[in-house]
């Protein structure tokens, strides 16, 4: 996508669904270097596909870019488009990972979805593709496992 078509710097409406959301990519200014880029979305929201009740998650997306980076405004709009989207936790987490991996063709990509409890059970979903390049520092996601009141 060329810069003239980017959503960045434009008034852009919230997409009605993840399928309608446009994800923009930009050239990686350092394609010769292996490094991790991290996005954290601590207030991700979607809907339960059965009850329509809101589900909340803390997402952590890590990737080692190759030729492209995801443009952050388009990523924010894409993630926000799940707000009225009904899907199970596993579907949301893996679908986000696959869409970004397809767009970016990174050297490595992982997504961690830490879903808040519904019905007393938290669901954590993890997906990755590619091998972490040797010598690249990939920090812990920084999200503690759910412990309830214990």
PDB file of C-alpha atoms in Angstrom:
ATOM      1  CA  UNK A   1       0.000   0.000   0.000  1.00  0.00           C
ATOM      2  CA  UNK A   2       1.386   3.421  -0.867  1.00  0.00           C
ATOM      3  CA  UNK A   3       1.591   6.217   1.673  1.00  0.00           C
ATOM      4  CA  UNK A   4      -1.067   8.159  -0.233  1.00  0.00           C
ATOM      5  CA  UNK A   5      -3.568   5.429   0.644  1.00  0.00           C
ATOM      6  CA  UNK A   6      -2.652   5.040   4.324  1.00  0.00           C
ATOM      7  CA  UNK A   7      -5.280   5.738   6.979  1.00  0.00           C
ATOM      8  CA  UNK A   8      -2.627   7.574   8.999  1.00  0.00           C
ATOM      9  CA  UNK A   9      -3.323  11.313   9.085  1.00  0.00           C
ATOM     10  CA  UNK A  10      -6.858  10.872   7.781  1.00  0.00           C
ATOM     11  CA  UNK A  11     -10.232  10.934   9.490  1.00  0.00           C
ATOM     12  CA  UNK A  12     -11.081   7.237   9.492  1.00  0.00           C
ATOM     13  CA  UNK A  13     -14.301   5.704  10.775  1.00  0.00           C
ATOM     14  CA  UNK A  14     -14.230   2.641  12.994  1.00  0.00           C
ATOM     15  CA  UNK A  15     -14.711  -0.406  10.750  1.00  0.00           C
ATOM     16  CA  UNK A  16     -17.985  -2.273  11.297  1.00  0.00           C
ATOM     17  CA  UNK A  17     -16.243  -5.648  11.402  1.00  0.00           C
ATOM     18  CA  UNK A  18     -12.771  -7.210  11.269  1.00  0.00           C
ATOM     19  CA  UNK A  19     -13.492  -8.308   7.689  1.00  0.00           C
ATOM     20  CA  UNK A  20     -14.092  -4.676   6.643  1.00  0.00           C
ATOM     21  CA  UNK A  21     -11.061  -3.332   8.510  1.00  0.00           C
ATOM     22  CA  UNK A  22      -8.071  -2.299   6.418  1.00  0.00           C
ATOM     23  CA  UNK A  23      -4.611  -3.067   7.764  1.00  0.00           C
ATOM     24  CA  UNK A  24      -1.862  -0.848   6.386  1.00  0.00           C
ATOM     25  CA  UNK A  25       1.794  -1.757   6.217  1.00  0.00           C
ATOM     26  CA  UNK A  26       4.792   0.487   5.792  1.00  0.00           C
ATOM     27  CA  UNK A  27       8.396  -0.243   4.781  1.00  0.00           C
ATOM     28  CA  UNK A  28      10.688  -1.456   7.539  1.00  0.00           C
ATOM     29  CA  UNK A  29      13.471   1.145   7.824  1.00  0.00           C
ATOM     30  CA  UNK A  30      15.845  -1.537   9.168  1.00  0.00           C
ATOM     31  CA  UNK A  31      15.206  -4.737   7.172  1.00  0.00           C
ATOM     32  CA  UNK A  32      18.841  -5.740   7.667  1.00  0.00           C
ATOM     33  CA  UNK A  33      18.411  -6.026  11.454  1.00  0.00           C
ATOM     34  CA  UNK A  34      16.526  -8.648  13.471  1.00  0.00           C
ATOM     35  CA  UNK A  35      14.533  -6.936  16.224  1.00  0.00           C
ATOM     36  CA  UNK A  36      11.216  -7.421  18.011  1.00  0.00           C
ATOM     37  CA  UNK A  37       8.341  -4.977  17.645  1.00  0.00           C
ATOM     38  CA  UNK A  38       5.639  -5.320  20.315  1.00  0.00           C
ATOM     39  CA  UNK A  39       2.083  -4.066  20.449  1.00  0.00           C
ATOM     40  CA  UNK A  40       0.061  -4.426  23.638  1.00  0.00           C
ATOM     41  CA  UNK A  41      -3.722  -4.054  23.683  1.00  0.00           C
ATOM     42  CA  UNK A  42      -4.774  -4.301  27.340  1.00  0.00           C
ATOM     43  CA  UNK A  43      -8.419  -3.394  26.678  1.00  0.00           C
ATOM     44  CA  UNK A  44      -9.335  -5.623  23.721  1.00  0.00           C
ATOM     45  CA  UNK A  45     -13.063  -6.339  23.465  1.00  0.00           C
ATOM     46  CA  UNK A  46     -15.201  -8.724  21.443  1.00  0.00           C
ATOM     47  CA  UNK A  47     -18.585 -10.381  21.911  1.00  0.00           C
ATOM     48  CA  UNK A  48     -19.492 -13.916  22.920  1.00  0.00           C
ATOM     49  CA  UNK A  49     -21.006 -15.458  19.767  1.00  0.00           C
ATOM     50  CA  UNK A  50     -23.632 -17.310  21.826  1.00  0.00           C
ATOM     51  CA  UNK A  51     -24.791 -14.809  24.465  1.00  0.00           C
ATOM     52  CA  UNK A  52     -23.729 -11.509  22.882  1.00  0.00           C
ATOM     53  CA  UNK A  53     -22.113 -10.517  26.171  1.00  0.00           C
ATOM     54  CA  UNK A  54     -18.793  -8.648  26.046  1.00  0.00           C
ATOM     55  CA  UNK A  55     -15.503 -10.499  26.408  1.00  0.00           C
ATOM     56  CA  UNK A  56     -12.307  -8.714  27.411  1.00  0.00           C
ATOM     57  CA  UNK A  57      -8.684  -9.609  26.794  1.00  0.00           C
ATOM     58  CA  UNK A  58      -5.161  -8.334  27.178  1.00  0.00           C
ATOM     59  CA  UNK A  59      -3.376  -9.002  23.876  1.00  0.00           C
ATOM     60  CA  UNK A  60       0.374  -8.953  23.331  1.00  0.00           C
ATOM     61  CA  UNK A  61       1.641  -9.089  19.732  1.00  0.00           C
ATOM     62  CA  UNK A  62       5.353  -9.601  19.065  1.00  0.00           C
ATOM     63  CA  UNK A  63       7.012  -9.864  15.678  1.00  0.00           C
ATOM     64  CA  UNK A  64      10.381  -9.753  13.998  1.00  0.00           C
ATOM     65  CA  UNK A  65       9.683  -7.750  10.839  1.00  0.00           C
ATOM     66  CA  UNK A  66      11.088  -8.475   7.432  1.00  0.00           C
ATOM     67  CA  UNK A  67      10.306  -5.929   4.698  1.00  0.00           C
ATOM     68  CA  UNK A  68       7.231  -4.361   6.346  1.00  0.00           C
ATOM     69  CA  UNK A  69       5.832  -3.039   9.612  1.00  0.00           C
ATOM     70  CA  UNK A  70       2.170  -2.793  10.524  1.00  0.00           C
ATOM     71  CA  UNK A  71       1.017   0.824  10.693  1.00  0.00           C
ATOM     72  CA  UNK A  72      -0.236   1.381  14.251  1.00  0.00           C
ATOM     73  CA  UNK A  73      -3.368   3.444  13.531  1.00  0.00           C
ATOM     74  CA  UNK A  74      -4.684   0.782  11.176  1.00  0.00           C
ATOM     75  CA  UNK A  75      -3.885  -1.878  13.788  1.00  0.00           C
ATOM     76  CA  UNK A  76      -5.816   0.060  16.451  1.00  0.00           C
ATOM     77  CA  UNK A  77      -8.818   0.383  14.139  1.00  0.00           C
ATOM     78  CA  UNK A  78      -8.623  -3.302  13.218  1.00  0.00           C
ATOM     79  CA  UNK A  79      -8.515  -4.399  16.858  1.00  0.00           C
ATOM     80  CA  UNK A  80     -11.353  -2.022  17.758  1.00  0.00           C
ATOM     81  CA  UNK A  81     -13.475  -3.530  14.964  1.00  0.00           C
ATOM     82  CA  UNK A  82     -13.848  -6.659  17.116  1.00  0.00           C
ATOM     83  CA  UNK A  83     -15.888  -4.629  19.616  1.00  0.00           C
ATOM     84  CA  UNK A  84     -19.175  -5.719  17.976  1.00  0.00           C
ATOM     85  CA  UNK A  85     -17.877  -8.989  16.521  1.00  0.00           C
ATOM     86  CA  UNK A  86     -19.062 -12.299  17.901  1.00  0.00           C
ATOM     87  CA  UNK A  87     -16.370 -14.976  18.065  1.00  0.00           C
ATOM     88  CA  UNK A  88     -14.864 -17.328  20.593  1.00  0.00           C
ATOM     89  CA  UNK A  89     -11.605 -16.364  22.308  1.00  0.00           C
ATOM     90  CA  UNK A  90      -9.563 -18.860  20.329  1.00  0.00           C
ATOM     91  CA  UNK A  91     -10.998 -17.621  17.033  1.00  0.00           C
ATOM     92  CA  UNK A  92     -10.320 -13.945  17.773  1.00  0.00           C
ATOM     93  CA  UNK A  93      -6.744 -14.550  18.912  1.00  0.00           C
ATOM     94  CA  UNK A  94      -5.704 -16.865  16.085  1.00  0.00           C
ATOM     95  CA  UNK A  95      -7.544 -14.850  13.400  1.00  0.00           C
ATOM     96  CA  UNK A  96      -5.680 -11.675  14.427  1.00  0.00           C
ATOM     97  CA  UNK A  97      -2.361 -13.514  14.354  1.00  0.00           C
ATOM     98  CA  UNK A  98      -2.988 -15.098  10.971  1.00  0.00           C
ATOM     99  CA  UNK A  99      -4.172 -11.854   9.370  1.00  0.00           C
ATOM    100  CA  UNK A 100      -1.110  -9.938  10.549  1.00  0.00           C
ATOM    101  CA  UNK A 101       1.270 -12.737   9.575  1.00  0.00           C
ATOM    102  CA  UNK A 102      -0.319 -12.876   6.107  1.00  0.00           C
ATOM    103  CA  UNK A 103      -0.003  -9.101   5.705  1.00  0.00           C
ATOM    104  CA  UNK A 104       3.533  -8.675   7.003  1.00  0.00           C
ATOM    105  CA  UNK A 105       5.289 -11.950   6.187  1.00  0.00           C
ATOM    106  CA  UNK A 106       7.453 -11.439   9.298  1.00  0.00           C
ATOM    107  CA  UNK A 107      10.444 -13.567  10.217  1.00  0.00           C
ATOM    108  CA  UNK A 108       8.628 -14.445  13.451  1.00  0.00           C
ATOM    109  CA  UNK A 109       5.214 -13.592  14.879  1.00  0.00           C
ATOM    110  CA  UNK A 110       3.425 -14.497  18.094  1.00  0.00           C
ATOM    111  CA  UNK A 111       0.226 -13.388  19.755  1.00  0.00           C
ATOM    112  CA  UNK A 112      -0.759 -14.014  23.348  1.00  0.00           C
ATOM    113  CA  UNK A 113      -4.401 -13.529  24.293  1.00  0.00           C
ATOM    114  CA  UNK A 114      -5.082 -13.363  28.019  1.00  0.00           C
ATOM    115  CA  UNK A 115      -8.867 -13.452  28.285  1.00  0.00           C
ATOM    116  CA  UNK A 116     -10.627 -12.348  31.436  1.00  0.00           C
ATOM    117  CA  UNK A 117     -12.826 -14.971  33.136  1.00  0.00           C
ATOM    118  CA  UNK A 118     -16.389 -15.621  32.048  1.00  0.00           C
ATOM    119  CA  UNK A 119     -18.229 -18.301  33.913  1.00  0.00           C
ATOM    120  CA  UNK A 120     -15.286 -18.465  36.303  1.00  0.00           C
ATOM    121  CA  UNK A 121     -12.751 -19.709  33.743  1.00  0.00           C
ATOM    122  CA  UNK A 122     -10.084 -17.558  32.082  1.00  0.00           C
ATOM    123  CA  UNK A 123      -8.924 -18.704  28.657  1.00  0.00           C
ATOM    124  CA  UNK A 124      -5.400 -17.920  27.498  1.00  0.00           C
ATOM    125  CA  UNK A 125      -4.677 -18.425  23.793  1.00  0.00           C
ATOM    126  CA  UNK A 126      -1.202 -18.430  22.210  1.00  0.00           C
ATOM    127  CA  UNK A 127      -0.275 -18.682  18.514  1.00  0.00           C
ATOM    128  CA  UNK A 128       2.970 -18.177  16.661  1.00  0.00           C
ATOM    129  CA  UNK A 129       4.507 -18.694  13.266  1.00  0.00           C
ATOM    130  CA  UNK A 130       8.137 -18.790  12.207  1.00  0.00           C
ATOM    131  CA  UNK A 131      11.249 -19.337  14.267  1.00  0.00           C
ATOM    132  CA  UNK A 132      12.701 -16.635  16.464  1.00  0.00           C
ATOM    133  CA  UNK A 133      15.985 -15.597  14.825  1.00  0.00           C
ATOM    134  CA  UNK A 134      19.074 -16.551  16.799  1.00  0.00           C
ATOM    135  CA  UNK A 135      20.279 -13.848  19.145  1.00  0.00           C
ATOM    136  CA  UNK A 136      16.994 -11.893  19.200  1.00  0.00           C
ATOM    137  CA  UNK A 137      15.780 -10.940  22.651  1.00  0.00           C
ATOM    138  CA  UNK A 138      12.096 -11.774  23.083  1.00  0.00           C
ATOM    139  CA  UNK A 139      10.967 -10.606  26.517  1.00  0.00           C
ATOM    140  CA  UNK A 140       8.256 -12.300  28.510  1.00  0.00           C
ATOM    141  CA  UNK A 141       4.804 -10.951  27.674  1.00  0.00           C
ATOM    142  CA  UNK A 142       4.659  -9.334  31.093  1.00  0.00           C
ATOM    143  CA  UNK A 143       1.110 -10.558  31.752  1.00  0.00           C
ATOM    144  CA  UNK A 144       0.748 -12.586  34.918  1.00  0.00           C
ATOM    145  CA  UNK A 145      -1.238 -15.819  34.765  1.00  0.00           C
ATOM    146  CA  UNK A 146      -4.712 -15.479  36.215  1.00  0.00           C
ATOM    147  CA  UNK A 147      -4.738 -16.224  39.930  1.00  0.00           C
ATOM    148  CA  UNK A 148      -8.121 -14.952  41.056  1.00  0.00           C
ATOM    149  CA  UNK A 149      -8.125 -14.075  44.722  1.00  0.00           C
ATOM    150  CA  UNK A 150      -5.556 -16.772  45.602  1.00  0.00           C
TER     151      UNK A 150
END
